[in-house]
XYZ file of C-alpha atoms in Angstrom:
776
model
C 50.299 -49.670 -48.722
C 48.847 -51.501 -45.652
C 51.668 -50.434 -43.839
C 51.174 -46.532 -44.957
C 47.392 -47.195 -43.656
C 48.418 -48.435 -40.642
C 50.677 -45.630 -40.020
C 47.762 -42.961 -40.461
C 45.988 -44.629 -38.260
C 48.380 -45.115 -35.618
C 50.450 -41.906 -35.654
C 51.417 -39.588 -38.708
C 47.781 -39.559 -40.012
C 45.615 -38.198 -36.988
C 46.535 -34.817 -37.724
C 45.575 -34.547 -41.082
C 42.153 -36.122 -39.903
C 41.788 -33.723 -37.202
C 42.437 -30.844 -39.179
C 39.899 -31.830 -41.692
C 37.560 -32.302 -39.034
C 38.030 -28.812 -37.442
C 37.815 -27.773 -41.379
C 34.605 -29.036 -41.660
C 33.075 -27.635 -38.592
C 34.409 -24.289 -39.725
C 32.338 -24.608 -42.920
C 29.001 -26.071 -40.743
C 29.379 -22.908 -38.601
C 30.319 -20.436 -41.495
C 27.022 -21.922 -43.409
C 25.006 -21.730 -40.207
C 26.009 -18.313 -39.091
C 25.415 -17.482 -43.119
C 22.138 -18.757 -42.856
C 20.665 -16.937 -39.580
C 22.766 -13.706 -40.598
C 20.562 -13.908 -43.829
C 17.435 -14.442 -42.090
C 17.818 -12.704 -39.228
C 20.060 -9.680 -39.129
C 22.015 -8.869 -41.983
C 19.264 -8.305 -44.697
C 17.098 -6.242 -42.022
C 20.748 -4.702 -40.592
C 19.478 -1.481 -42.158
C 16.476 -1.403 -40.030
C 17.809 -2.403 -36.840
C 20.416 0.165 -37.238
C 17.863 3.096 -38.130
C 15.609 2.034 -35.260
C 18.403 2.064 -32.536
C 18.137 5.427 -30.839
C 20.718 7.162 -29.102
C 20.714 7.942 -24.995
C 18.838 10.538 -25.369
C 15.891 9.006 -27.119
C 16.434 5.439 -25.164
C 12.922 4.662 -23.743
C 13.424 3.128 -20.195
C 11.095 1.432 -18.095
C 8.123 3.727 -17.547
C 7.089 5.266 -14.051
C 3.249 4.570 -12.744
C 0.923 7.259 -12.255
C -1.681 7.232 -9.324
C -4.922 9.326 -10.324
C -7.627 10.154 -7.970
C -11.304 8.960 -8.945
C -11.617 11.372 -11.969
C -8.705 9.884 -13.873
C -7.248 13.169 -14.798
C -6.054 14.442 -11.488
C -2.746 12.963 -10.609
C -2.095 11.548 -6.914
C 1.243 10.343 -7.083
C 4.188 9.259 -9.338
C 5.534 5.432 -8.729
C 9.019 4.221 -10.390
C 12.448 4.360 -9.334
C 13.909 4.976 -12.816
C 16.129 7.943 -13.001
C 18.849 9.212 -15.342
C 20.900 12.219 -16.053
C 22.989 12.316 -19.510
C 26.462 13.859 -19.311
C 28.492 14.264 -22.369
C 31.385 11.974 -22.770
C 33.986 14.993 -22.651
C 32.353 15.881 -19.529
C 33.051 13.026 -17.311
C 35.822 12.258 -15.383
C 37.850 9.231 -16.100
C 36.659 7.163 -13.235
C 34.066 5.729 -14.694
C 35.349 5.430 -18.257
C 38.477 3.415 -16.946
C 36.519 0.834 -14.616
C 33.498 0.152 -17.261
C 36.288 -0.841 -19.833
C 37.771 -2.940 -17.626
C 34.753 -4.596 -15.848
C 32.888 -5.202 -19.323
C 35.445 -5.358 -22.164
C 39.131 -4.690 -21.783
C 39.785 -5.201 -25.722
C 37.365 -1.994 -26.220
C 39.634 0.212 -27.374
C 41.165 -2.012 -30.022
C 38.472 -4.288 -30.804
C 36.084 -3.919 -34.209
C 32.785 -3.434 -31.826
C 31.757 -7.107 -32.424
C 32.677 -10.482 -30.715
C 32.765 -12.728 -33.711
C 33.775 -15.425 -31.462
C 30.967 -14.861 -29.005
C 28.844 -14.873 -31.863
C 29.869 -17.905 -33.870
C 29.982 -19.811 -30.172
C 26.239 -18.318 -29.836
C 24.955 -20.125 -33.755
C 27.093 -23.277 -32.963
C 25.732 -23.414 -29.327
C 21.913 -23.291 -31.153
C 22.443 -25.672 -33.472
C 23.876 -28.272 -31.322
C 21.651 -27.729 -28.038
C 24.967 -26.376 -26.279
C 25.048 -24.027 -23.466
C 23.945 -20.167 -24.213
C 26.708 -17.728 -24.285
C 26.429 -14.537 -23.042
C 29.411 -12.382 -23.173
C 29.481 -9.064 -25.288
C 31.257 -6.615 -26.096
C 30.488 -2.627 -24.656
C 29.081 -1.841 -28.237
C 27.197 -5.158 -28.479
C 25.805 -4.367 -24.863
C 24.636 -0.851 -25.791
C 23.167 -2.034 -28.761
C 21.378 -4.572 -27.011
C 20.225 -1.961 -24.565
C 18.852 0.589 -27.216
C 17.313 -2.082 -28.974
C 15.865 -3.752 -26.219
C 16.793 -7.177 -27.092
C 16.334 -9.556 -23.863
C 17.802 -12.943 -22.990
C 20.594 -15.010 -23.920
C 19.943 -16.616 -27.602
C 21.643 -16.753 -30.657
C 19.389 -14.531 -32.700
C 19.634 -11.866 -30.098
C 23.619 -12.037 -30.518
C 22.689 -11.915 -34.329
C 20.684 -9.078 -33.881
C 23.175 -7.019 -31.442
C 26.154 -8.055 -33.527
C 24.452 -6.408 -36.645
C 23.272 -3.665 -34.916
C 27.138 -2.984 -33.171
C 28.821 -3.188 -36.369
C 26.436 -0.370 -38.015
C 27.188 1.647 -34.721
C 31.446 0.744 -35.063
C 31.251 2.422 -38.446
C 29.248 5.319 -37.475
C 30.290 6.752 -34.332
C 33.713 6.794 -32.683
C 34.956 4.757 -29.564
C 34.471 7.574 -27.099
C 30.594 8.303 -28.604
C 29.989 4.524 -27.967
C 31.495 4.655 -24.778
C 29.595 7.698 -23.814
C 26.449 6.092 -25.187
C 26.765 3.033 -22.976
C 27.705 4.982 -19.750
C 24.503 7.339 -19.894
C 22.039 4.040 -20.901
C 23.418 0.933 -18.729
C 21.171 0.117 -15.481
C 23.380 0.293 -12.514
C 20.392 -0.888 -10.292
C 18.019 1.208 -7.829
C 16.513 2.383 -10.723
C 19.346 4.325 -11.932
C 20.163 4.268 -15.496
C 23.482 5.863 -16.992
C 26.598 6.388 -14.704
C 25.486 10.101 -13.304
C 22.426 8.598 -11.900
C 24.149 6.002 -10.275
C 26.909 8.491 -9.157
C 24.062 10.223 -7.073
C 21.988 7.526 -6.188
C 24.768 5.304 -4.439
C 27.183 7.900 -3.459
C 25.642 11.343 -3.658
C 27.935 12.265 -5.846
C 28.528 13.215 -9.921
C 31.087 12.300 -12.875
C 31.237 15.709 -13.766
C 34.751 16.929 -14.128
C 33.963 20.651 -13.782
C 32.486 19.807 -9.903
C 34.924 20.257 -6.894
C 37.063 17.558 -6.339
C 35.312 16.047 -3.146
C 32.112 15.720 -4.986
C 33.437 13.913 -8.075
C 32.838 10.095 -8.235
C 36.430 8.747 -7.075
C 38.357 5.524 -8.957
C 37.552 3.089 -6.166
C 33.314 4.297 -6.260
C 33.473 4.080 -10.121
C 34.832 0.586 -9.737
C 31.721 -0.292 -7.315
C 29.229 1.040 -9.646
C 31.176 -0.483 -12.803
C 30.720 -3.888 -10.979
C 26.881 -3.767 -10.505
C 26.252 -3.472 -14.581
C 26.854 -7.568 -14.497
C 24.013 -7.951 -12.461
C 21.868 -4.466 -11.574
C 19.309 -6.304 -9.621
C 18.540 -9.331 -7.623
C 17.370 -12.175 -9.171
C 13.462 -11.921 -9.011
C 13.265 -15.911 -8.770
C 16.095 -16.205 -6.220
C 16.344 -12.889 -4.427
C 18.803 -14.282 -1.806
C 20.851 -16.517 -3.999
C 21.536 -14.390 -6.478
C 21.104 -10.729 -5.060
C 23.563 -8.916 -7.762
C 26.237 -6.769 -6.501
C 24.462 -4.028 -4.479
C 26.637 -4.003 -1.410
C 23.749 -2.678 0.789
C 21.031 -5.352 -0.074
C 22.594 -8.430 1.905
C 25.862 -10.087 2.814
C 26.045 -12.221 -0.175
C 25.860 -9.132 -2.532
C 28.703 -7.194 -0.584
C 30.827 -9.996 -0.991
C 29.889 -10.329 -4.847
C 30.526 -6.388 -4.963
C 33.798 -7.121 -3.137
C 35.178 -9.964 -5.362
C 33.906 -7.947 -8.875
C 35.759 -4.717 -7.610
C 38.943 -6.997 -7.036
C 38.627 -8.392 -10.362
C 38.409 -4.879 -11.824
C 41.442 -3.543 -10.100
C 43.043 -6.254 -11.710
C 42.063 -5.320 -14.796
C 42.460 -1.659 -14.660
C 46.731 -2.730 -13.756
C 46.494 -4.841 -16.983
C 45.408 -1.817 -18.947
C 47.950 0.795 -17.635
C 44.825 2.609 -15.422
C 46.626 1.989 -12.187
C 50.214 0.928 -11.354
C 50.524 -2.059 -8.941
C 51.266 0.045 -5.969
C 48.605 2.079 -6.464
C 46.204 -0.781 -6.787
C 47.764 -2.200 -3.580
C 46.991 1.026 -1.870
C 43.637 1.292 -2.945
C 40.404 0.111 -0.492
C 37.295 -0.816 -1.048
C 34.917 2.198 -0.288
C 31.936 1.340 2.571
C 30.301 4.641 1.605
C 27.641 3.186 -0.558
C 24.250 5.208 0.894
C 21.253 2.814 2.181
C 18.486 1.681 0.068
C 15.640 4.143 -0.536
C 12.291 1.999 -1.502
C 10.755 5.374 -2.150
C 13.492 7.032 -4.656
C 12.098 8.453 -7.503
C 8.586 8.712 -6.288
C 6.543 11.535 -5.762
C 3.129 12.218 -4.048
C 4.033 9.939 -1.007
C 5.067 12.823 1.372
C 1.142 13.927 1.611
C -1.434 12.233 3.320
C -2.582 10.561 0.324
C 0.668 8.652 0.439
C -1.023 6.239 2.709
C -3.503 5.743 0.194
C -0.997 4.566 -2.670
C 0.219 2.158 0.049
C -3.184 0.679 0.282
C -3.773 0.854 -3.517
C -0.371 -1.399 -3.504
C -1.365 -3.665 -0.973
C -4.552 -4.421 -3.026
C -3.141 -4.892 -6.310
C -0.685 -7.228 -4.727
C -3.740 -9.617 -4.007
C -4.862 -9.562 -7.764
C -4.214 -11.700 -10.671
C -2.228 -9.455 -12.109
C 0.272 -8.717 -10.008
C -0.146 -11.585 -7.112
C 3.203 -12.647 -6.591
C 5.192 -10.580 -8.445
C 7.245 -7.837 -6.792
C 6.302 -3.983 -6.555
C 8.986 -3.104 -9.207
C 6.127 -4.566 -11.843
C 3.845 -2.063 -10.809
C 5.990 0.842 -10.127
C 7.902 0.961 -13.304
C 5.235 -1.085 -15.348
C 3.899 2.447 -17.128
C 0.389 1.406 -15.569
C -2.378 4.283 -15.152
C -3.626 3.472 -11.684
C -7.243 5.269 -11.056
C -8.189 4.872 -7.526
C -11.469 5.208 -5.886
C -10.487 8.847 -3.791
C -12.629 11.865 -5.111
C -10.214 14.919 -4.782
C -13.315 16.704 -3.525
C -14.001 14.571 -0.569
C -10.385 13.575 0.161
C -10.173 17.597 0.656
C -12.719 17.573 2.736
C -11.327 14.724 5.098
C -7.836 16.501 4.990
C -9.247 19.659 6.035
C -11.187 18.768 8.854
C -9.133 15.718 9.884
C -5.778 17.177 9.715
C -5.923 18.675 12.967
C -2.460 20.752 12.490
C -4.335 23.168 9.897
C -6.078 26.245 10.097
C -9.083 24.645 8.445
C -9.779 22.084 11.286
C -12.593 22.824 13.477
C -11.892 25.325 16.609
C -12.719 22.234 19.182
C -9.290 20.478 18.005
C -7.431 22.771 16.536
C -3.858 23.628 17.876
C -4.328 20.674 20.807
C -1.193 18.959 22.072
C 0.646 17.586 19.169
C 0.385 14.159 20.810
C -3.254 14.268 19.685
C -3.960 12.312 16.433
C -7.047 12.035 14.465
C -8.464 9.419 11.596
C -11.144 9.722 8.909
C -12.098 7.157 6.323
C -15.289 8.011 4.049
C -17.120 5.205 1.871
C -19.613 5.441 -0.787
C -22.871 3.440 0.306
C -23.732 0.575 -2.195
C -19.708 0.439 -3.416
C -17.479 0.382 -0.971
C -15.301 2.803 -2.585
C -13.072 4.599 -0.298
C -13.798 8.227 -1.461
C -11.822 9.891 1.837
C -8.922 8.752 3.667
C -6.985 10.219 6.132
C -4.875 8.396 8.226
C -1.848 10.615 8.751
C 0.253 13.015 6.985
C 2.564 11.112 4.888
C 3.365 7.401 3.845
C 6.600 7.248 6.098
C 4.117 7.510 8.883
C 2.126 5.372 11.185
C -1.292 4.646 9.559
C -4.280 5.582 12.373
C -7.003 4.804 9.822
C -6.284 0.941 9.113
C -3.509 -1.423 7.924
C -2.228 -2.948 5.141
C 0.249 -5.229 3.674
C 3.888 -3.746 2.705
C 5.635 -5.493 -0.174
C 7.328 -8.244 2.326
C 3.701 -9.263 3.537
C 4.420 -7.493 6.835
C 1.196 -6.129 8.279
C 1.616 -2.184 8.552
C -0.456 0.684 10.402
C -1.846 1.638 13.735
C -5.678 1.740 13.062
C -7.159 -0.332 15.476
C -8.670 1.218 18.387
C -11.744 0.734 21.131
C -14.664 1.636 19.676
C -16.509 2.231 22.682
C -20.134 3.238 22.429
C -19.864 3.754 18.558
C -19.880 -0.168 18.261
C -23.882 0.064 20.126
C -24.636 0.398 16.176
C -24.047 -3.226 15.711
C -25.753 -4.408 18.754
C -28.666 -2.055 17.702
C -28.589 -3.883 14.035
C -28.646 -6.871 15.328
C -31.585 -6.458 17.440
C -33.951 -5.028 15.115
C -32.798 -7.771 12.424
C -34.201 -10.257 15.388
C -37.788 -8.205 15.619
C -36.706 -6.365 18.575
C -38.155 -3.139 18.269
C -36.574 0.160 19.263
C -39.239 0.800 21.557
C -38.757 -2.464 23.635
C -38.363 -1.212 26.875
C -35.168 -2.621 29.118
C -34.259 -2.226 32.960
C -31.612 0.402 32.824
C -31.003 1.154 36.610
C -27.319 2.656 37.086
C -25.626 -0.466 37.741
C -26.511 -3.690 37.388
C -25.289 -7.552 37.810
C -24.690 -9.997 35.136
C -23.714 -12.968 36.684
C -23.840 -15.301 33.473
C -20.700 -12.728 32.238
C -19.229 -12.736 35.404
C -20.130 -8.642 35.976
C -21.284 -8.882 39.938
C -20.152 -6.754 42.932
C -17.435 -9.418 43.840
C -15.830 -9.987 40.746
C -12.735 -7.803 39.668
C -14.130 -5.845 37.231
C -17.606 -5.181 39.179
C -21.139 -4.835 37.912
C -21.814 -2.693 34.537
C -22.460 0.720 35.301
C -23.783 3.756 33.337
C -21.842 6.465 32.407
C -24.870 8.542 31.864
C -28.353 10.029 33.162
C -31.752 9.502 31.434
C -34.729 10.677 32.234
C -36.390 7.288 31.298
C -34.285 5.527 33.880
C -34.772 2.805 35.219
C -37.106 1.586 32.295
C -35.937 2.953 29.024
C -36.768 2.312 25.481
C -33.655 0.988 23.411
C -33.874 4.039 21.346
C -33.665 6.289 24.284
C -31.009 3.873 25.740
C -28.986 4.376 22.480
C -29.117 7.960 22.468
C -28.191 8.442 26.102
C -25.530 5.295 25.515
C -26.583 3.469 28.455
C -24.082 0.695 28.957
C -26.377 -1.440 31.387
C -28.988 -1.695 28.322
C -26.511 -2.338 25.865
C -24.900 -4.850 27.980
C -27.941 -6.447 28.534
C -29.037 -6.600 25.040
C -25.772 -8.219 24.121
C -25.962 -10.864 26.452
C -29.848 -11.760 25.384
C -28.815 -11.589 21.665
C -25.275 -13.905 21.725
C -21.985 -12.288 21.761
C -22.258 -14.395 18.112
C -24.839 -12.320 16.948
C -23.568 -9.119 17.384
C -20.005 -10.000 16.109
C -22.101 -11.605 13.337
C -23.660 -8.295 12.395
C -20.108 -6.166 13.002
C -18.578 -8.895 10.788
C -21.275 -8.842 8.007
C -21.783 -5.133 8.074
C -17.854 -4.280 7.291
C -15.708 -5.097 10.478
C -13.215 -7.580 8.849
C -10.758 -7.664 11.978
C -11.461 -7.285 15.716
C -8.897 -7.635 18.238
C -8.489 -9.866 21.093
C -6.896 -9.196 24.567
C -5.239 -12.646 25.688
C -3.871 -13.216 29.301
C -0.625 -12.839 29.632
C -0.070 -10.930 26.173
C 0.317 -7.329 26.553
C -0.380 -6.738 22.635
C -3.789 -7.792 21.362
C -4.014 -10.015 18.730
C -5.941 -9.443 15.590
C -8.769 -11.516 15.046
C -9.527 -12.307 11.087
C -13.332 -12.567 11.244
C -13.961 -13.067 8.005
C -12.765 -16.386 7.652
C -14.485 -17.589 10.858
C -17.745 -18.824 11.960
C -18.986 -15.773 14.493
C -19.794 -18.797 17.022
C -15.843 -19.812 16.529
C -14.847 -15.890 16.702
C -17.084 -15.250 19.498
C -15.314 -17.492 21.791
C -12.266 -15.167 21.681
C -14.418 -12.316 23.210
C -16.621 -11.371 25.969
C -20.177 -9.892 26.599
C -18.283 -6.842 26.662
C -17.858 -6.533 22.976
C -21.317 -4.668 23.004
C -19.665 -1.817 24.815
C -16.872 -1.473 22.279
C -14.041 -3.090 24.395
C -12.409 -4.575 21.673
C -10.411 -2.563 18.843
C -11.527 -2.532 15.585
C -10.095 0.233 12.753
C -11.403 3.030 11.535
C -11.525 2.118 7.908
C -13.829 -1.079 8.890
C -16.563 1.063 10.953
C -16.482 3.294 8.120
C -17.314 0.521 5.458
C -19.839 -0.720 8.276
C -21.746 2.536 8.335
C -21.749 2.597 4.471
C -23.501 -0.646 4.533
C -26.444 0.750 6.808
C -26.054 3.987 4.791
C -27.134 1.552 1.791
C -30.162 0.000 3.448
C -28.155 -3.105 4.607
C -26.625 -3.698 1.586
C -22.488 -4.491 2.339
C -19.701 -4.146 -0.350
C -16.207 -4.491 0.183
C -13.962 -1.490 1.097
C -11.384 -0.736 -1.668
C -9.010 1.796 -3.391
C -8.537 0.836 -6.868
C -10.859 1.387 -9.566
C -8.764 0.379 -12.692
C -5.669 -0.387 -13.849
C -4.567 0.249 -17.164
C -1.541 0.435 -19.772
C -1.957 2.004 -22.912
C -5.157 1.039 -24.241
C -5.199 -2.113 -22.193
C -7.363 -2.820 -19.267
C -5.358 -4.505 -16.908
C -7.810 -4.614 -13.600
C -11.053 -3.377 -12.877
C -12.973 -3.030 -9.918
C -15.297 -5.965 -9.410
C -18.584 -4.501 -7.332
C -20.533 -6.840 -5.106
C -23.444 -6.414 -2.252
C -24.279 -9.278 -0.187
C -27.425 -8.381 1.941
C -27.028 -8.221 6.214
C -30.372 -9.548 6.363
C -31.918 -6.259 7.312
C -36.003 -5.457 6.303
C -37.062 -2.069 5.342
C -38.531 -1.578 8.509
C -35.484 -2.442 10.382
C -33.131 0.211 8.185
C -35.789 2.463 9.545
C -36.026 1.989 12.924
C -32.302 1.857 12.966
C -32.194 5.611 10.867
C -34.862 6.735 13.062
C -32.930 5.980 16.222
C -29.640 7.188 15.395
C -30.821 10.581 14.096
C -31.931 11.583 17.269
C -28.300 11.343 18.481
C -27.680 15.496 19.013
C -23.644 14.727 17.573
C -25.045 13.364 14.168
C -27.242 16.671 13.229
C -25.849 18.453 9.984
C -26.670 21.999 9.427
C -26.889 21.278 5.614
C -30.600 19.879 5.137
C -29.287 16.453 4.825
C -30.799 13.597 6.516
C -27.863 11.922 9.056
C -27.677 8.995 11.683
C -24.578 8.856 13.890
C -23.208 7.563 17.290
C -20.301 8.919 19.435
C -18.190 6.352 21.436
C -15.649 6.855 24.353
C -12.857 5.013 25.642
C -11.281 5.521 29.041
C -7.378 5.238 29.574
C -7.022 2.260 31.903
C -9.004 2.230 35.039
C -9.368 6.183 35.147
C -12.590 7.318 35.285
C -11.932 11.135 34.748
C -9.790 10.422 31.296
C -10.045 9.293 27.598
C -7.699 7.898 25.504
C -10.106 6.995 21.944
C -13.288 9.024 21.293
C -14.883 8.178 18.047
C -18.088 9.765 15.842
C -19.533 7.014 13.101
C -22.329 8.020 10.937
C -24.083 8.454 7.459
C -26.443 10.300 4.948
C -27.879 7.817 2.224
C -24.787 9.136 -0.078
C -22.177 9.162 2.199
C -20.684 7.241 5.552
C -17.725 8.580 7.127
C -15.624 7.198 10.940
C -13.886 9.470 12.704
C -11.187 8.609 15.649
C -9.675 10.932 17.650
C -6.525 9.759 20.253
C -3.132 10.335 20.959
C 0.227 9.345 19.209
C 1.673 7.566 22.480
C -1.382 6.322 23.694
C -1.822 8.612 26.572
C -5.249 10.286 27.707
C -6.214 12.876 25.521
C -5.831 16.225 27.404
C -6.322 19.758 26.083
C -3.908 22.700 25.796
C -5.638 24.234 28.631
C -5.140 21.118 30.794
C -8.425 19.538 30.936
C -9.452 16.033 30.424
C -12.892 16.456 29.335
C -12.830 15.237 25.767
C -15.165 13.296 24.773
C -16.454 11.474 21.211
C -19.102 14.779 20.973
C -16.270 17.195 21.966
C -13.458 15.598 19.777
C -14.167 13.493 16.500
C -17.664 14.715 16.448
C -16.914 18.348 14.772
C -14.981 16.745 12.727
C -17.460 14.421 11.318
C -20.155 17.281 10.888
C -17.526 19.581 9.579
C -16.330 17.125 7.000
C -20.017 15.470 6.230
C -21.381 19.039 5.399
C -18.475 20.132 3.298
C -18.029 16.858 1.052
C -21.993 16.450 0.648
C -21.705 20.107 -0.490
C -18.567 19.324 -2.475
C -20.263 16.381 -4.056
C -22.987 18.425 -5.409
C -26.255 15.925 -4.598
C -29.682 16.103 -4.059
C -30.611 15.795 -0.397
C -34.124 14.776 -1.335
C -33.105 11.823 -3.008
C -31.093 10.051 -0.128
C -34.254 10.725 2.748
C -34.608 8.051 5.332
C -37.830 6.041 5.467
C -40.310 6.171 8.237
C -40.547 3.126 10.260
C -43.746 1.881 11.069
C -43.417 0.068 14.506
C -45.997 -3.030 13.389
C -48.084 -4.274 16.294
C -46.675 -1.431 18.448
C -47.843 1.649 20.356
C -47.554 5.132 18.776
C -43.949 6.035 18.201
C -42.792 8.203 21.600
C -43.172 12.014 21.444
C -40.658 14.067 20.998
C -40.774 16.435 24.224
C -39.274 13.888 26.729
C -36.521 15.723 28.924
C -33.186 14.792 27.527
C -31.040 12.599 29.326
C -28.641 14.288 31.754
C -24.919 13.666 32.030
C -23.812 12.320 35.013
C -20.680 12.422 36.855
C -18.240 9.815 35.470
C -18.019 6.238 36.969
C -15.830 3.472 37.062
C -15.039 1.440 33.864
C -17.088 -2.226 34.108
C -13.841 -3.876 33.008
C -10.199 -3.570 32.618
C -9.356 -1.689 29.461
C -6.734 -4.444 27.417
C -3.978 -2.517 25.843
C -4.397 -2.213 22.203
C -1.866 -3.782 19.541
C 0.247 -0.973 17.580
C 0.309 -3.174 14.613
C -2.005 -5.979 13.478
C -1.193 -9.723 14.145
C -1.337 -12.457 11.928
C -2.885 -10.707 9.047
C -5.392 -12.074 6.466
C -5.454 -10.944 3.127
C -8.884 -9.313 1.626
C -10.934 -11.330 -0.818
C -11.505 -9.523 -3.759
C -15.502 -9.468 -5.023
C -16.146 -10.987 -8.195
C -19.611 -10.779 -8.901
C -21.289 -8.034 -10.801
C -22.514 -4.731 -9.230
C -25.716 -4.128 -7.461
C -27.620 -0.844 -7.759
C -27.113 1.882 -5.029
C -30.200 1.837 -2.899
C -31.601 5.323 -2.139
C -33.701 6.985 0.345
C -37.553 7.773 0.523
C -38.704 10.954 2.173
C -39.128 11.111 5.715
C -41.169 12.999 7.822
C -40.016 12.247 11.216
C -38.995 15.476 12.923
C -35.633 15.862 14.773
C -35.465 15.988 18.208
C -33.855 18.877 20.343
C -31.638 18.941 23.390
C -30.956 14.432 22.973
C -27.162 14.235 23.745
C -24.707 11.840 22.583
C -23.170 9.787 25.462
C -19.831 11.033 26.637
C -18.409 8.851 28.885
C -16.643 5.474 29.137
C -18.398 4.224 26.049
C -20.452 6.991 25.150
């Protein structure tokens, strides 16, 4: 007895013991699977099967639609999903064979379910083991069709139940056709036909010319991608997938997987060993197109879409997530762009069109205009023209792309158009626009280093005015006298001028650094004005340093709103179905300009001849011109900025190659008043007409000029344009791309009411021209 017991333990009894343990384990697995199947699969099997659509009915990732402000007019369609169903019997054999070799080599003989995988999944769940991920092609289709995600025992059981039913109802050929028409291949391609077109520009249709059909080697590349169609969002570099054009690691993954499929093709008899040896990996995969499947980006509003995406990337719902989440999320994005205003902007600023003003129409191809319109009081960008399409340069502003890089060419020296901020800073400091300044033709400013012995020399006026040499500030504004505004800036201090521009809407300014040919972006929002001022000189007051058209437009909108600044933005709302995902947050900040200061600002700038509209609206504005280098006869940047009580806009006109503006007739006589001003006036007149607003509700107020003499009479002779004079200082070379950009903070406070204007009785003067030279 004892000997027998000893023998059982020592040798002969070990095998029965192991057998009993295996039996107990199988019983446990059976009971576990039965319980799980009964609870989550078999009882509801009919429901799961009935709910599985065929490929024609599958609900794939949804495209996102971008709308104009009315929420009804589409602007663009985003998303990269792409699918074309090809019946199984119309496919050539390349993909049919490659997918079986890649994903399920027993496909033609198995029952559609990997029972071992199901049991392993159930057992792993009970014992806390590693999750099991392998499935048959039938199960994979069931998973895609029923949108079963993750690698869990319950998903494995559900897909097994569905696969079981599928195998009972459909033939192997039908199931393989379902699978090949549904499975994702990456780059938004769903199904083998879309993949063949996306990656190779070919088709799987057997009736196509042979040269256009997907080859065996190409099909193997595509079928390798099914294992991981896209890069891992949590580790895109370490787990990039199998798209050979993504990066070097992905290419190697593709080559290795391709070799694995080739071996399977031999084992299954699809290739002979000799054919496999002679088969070469194809290096003809097309480059990744980030705009594939997107429509509407080939129009000027394509740049609006780029700004929309840039803005949303900084919002809580989308921050830190890849753009696919937005593009393929099925969202409805309503922008701030008013279709009527946008049409007027493109009609005037796209100088290639016959609708553009005659002064800028049919000019050299290097001429380029940009226009941004902002709604006063809300910061909503109502119209935006920075170029012809998203793929082109943005001359109106800049934005962050998906990789966090700053894109855009929208910064340009504003010239005299920047004097609006000087003037606003002055009236905020209770300096009346009627205060008189010494305004000779030239003047030295030793504190700012502008003397006869300095490299740049003294400050010179680009214009003559009848008031000289003793001009009121309003007269110097109309004539755009550099001497007056340089002295004003020196008196106020550079920090105060920058502070006014910053508070009004100029978020960035480009500074020149010695030894660096590229201007560097200075983020004014995140720096105290006194600190930012260290990067700039007194020349800031005459517009030497670049700003964007968008920022300038928002600054004008702030003055139009009575000194209430709002953040410029492009997105009103984002929704998905009935759920609001994001809504604009309108907030206003006060510049500290009281009613008298605003009225004096309006009163002065409405006297600029280029700002006068012919449609009965009160309007104010300022031109600007910046010369090319040291030239006294050639200009490279010209501006017109201004507002009514309901709409503000900034227009820039320059060149795409940075060379001076030269007309088709060979003339260099292009100024703010002759180039961008006609664009601005046409736009403002057409846009205000399209908006159908009552101009009487937006009248400018009357300044009281407290403790001052009566307002000057309007019969004073108009300033006289003088011959060109040398520039006061070397013109920095503006940077073509923003440097070290910072995100725009999202406003969070509730909206404040948009102010309206009171009627004005001040008549517009006649014959007061805007400045037309260096900073005119």
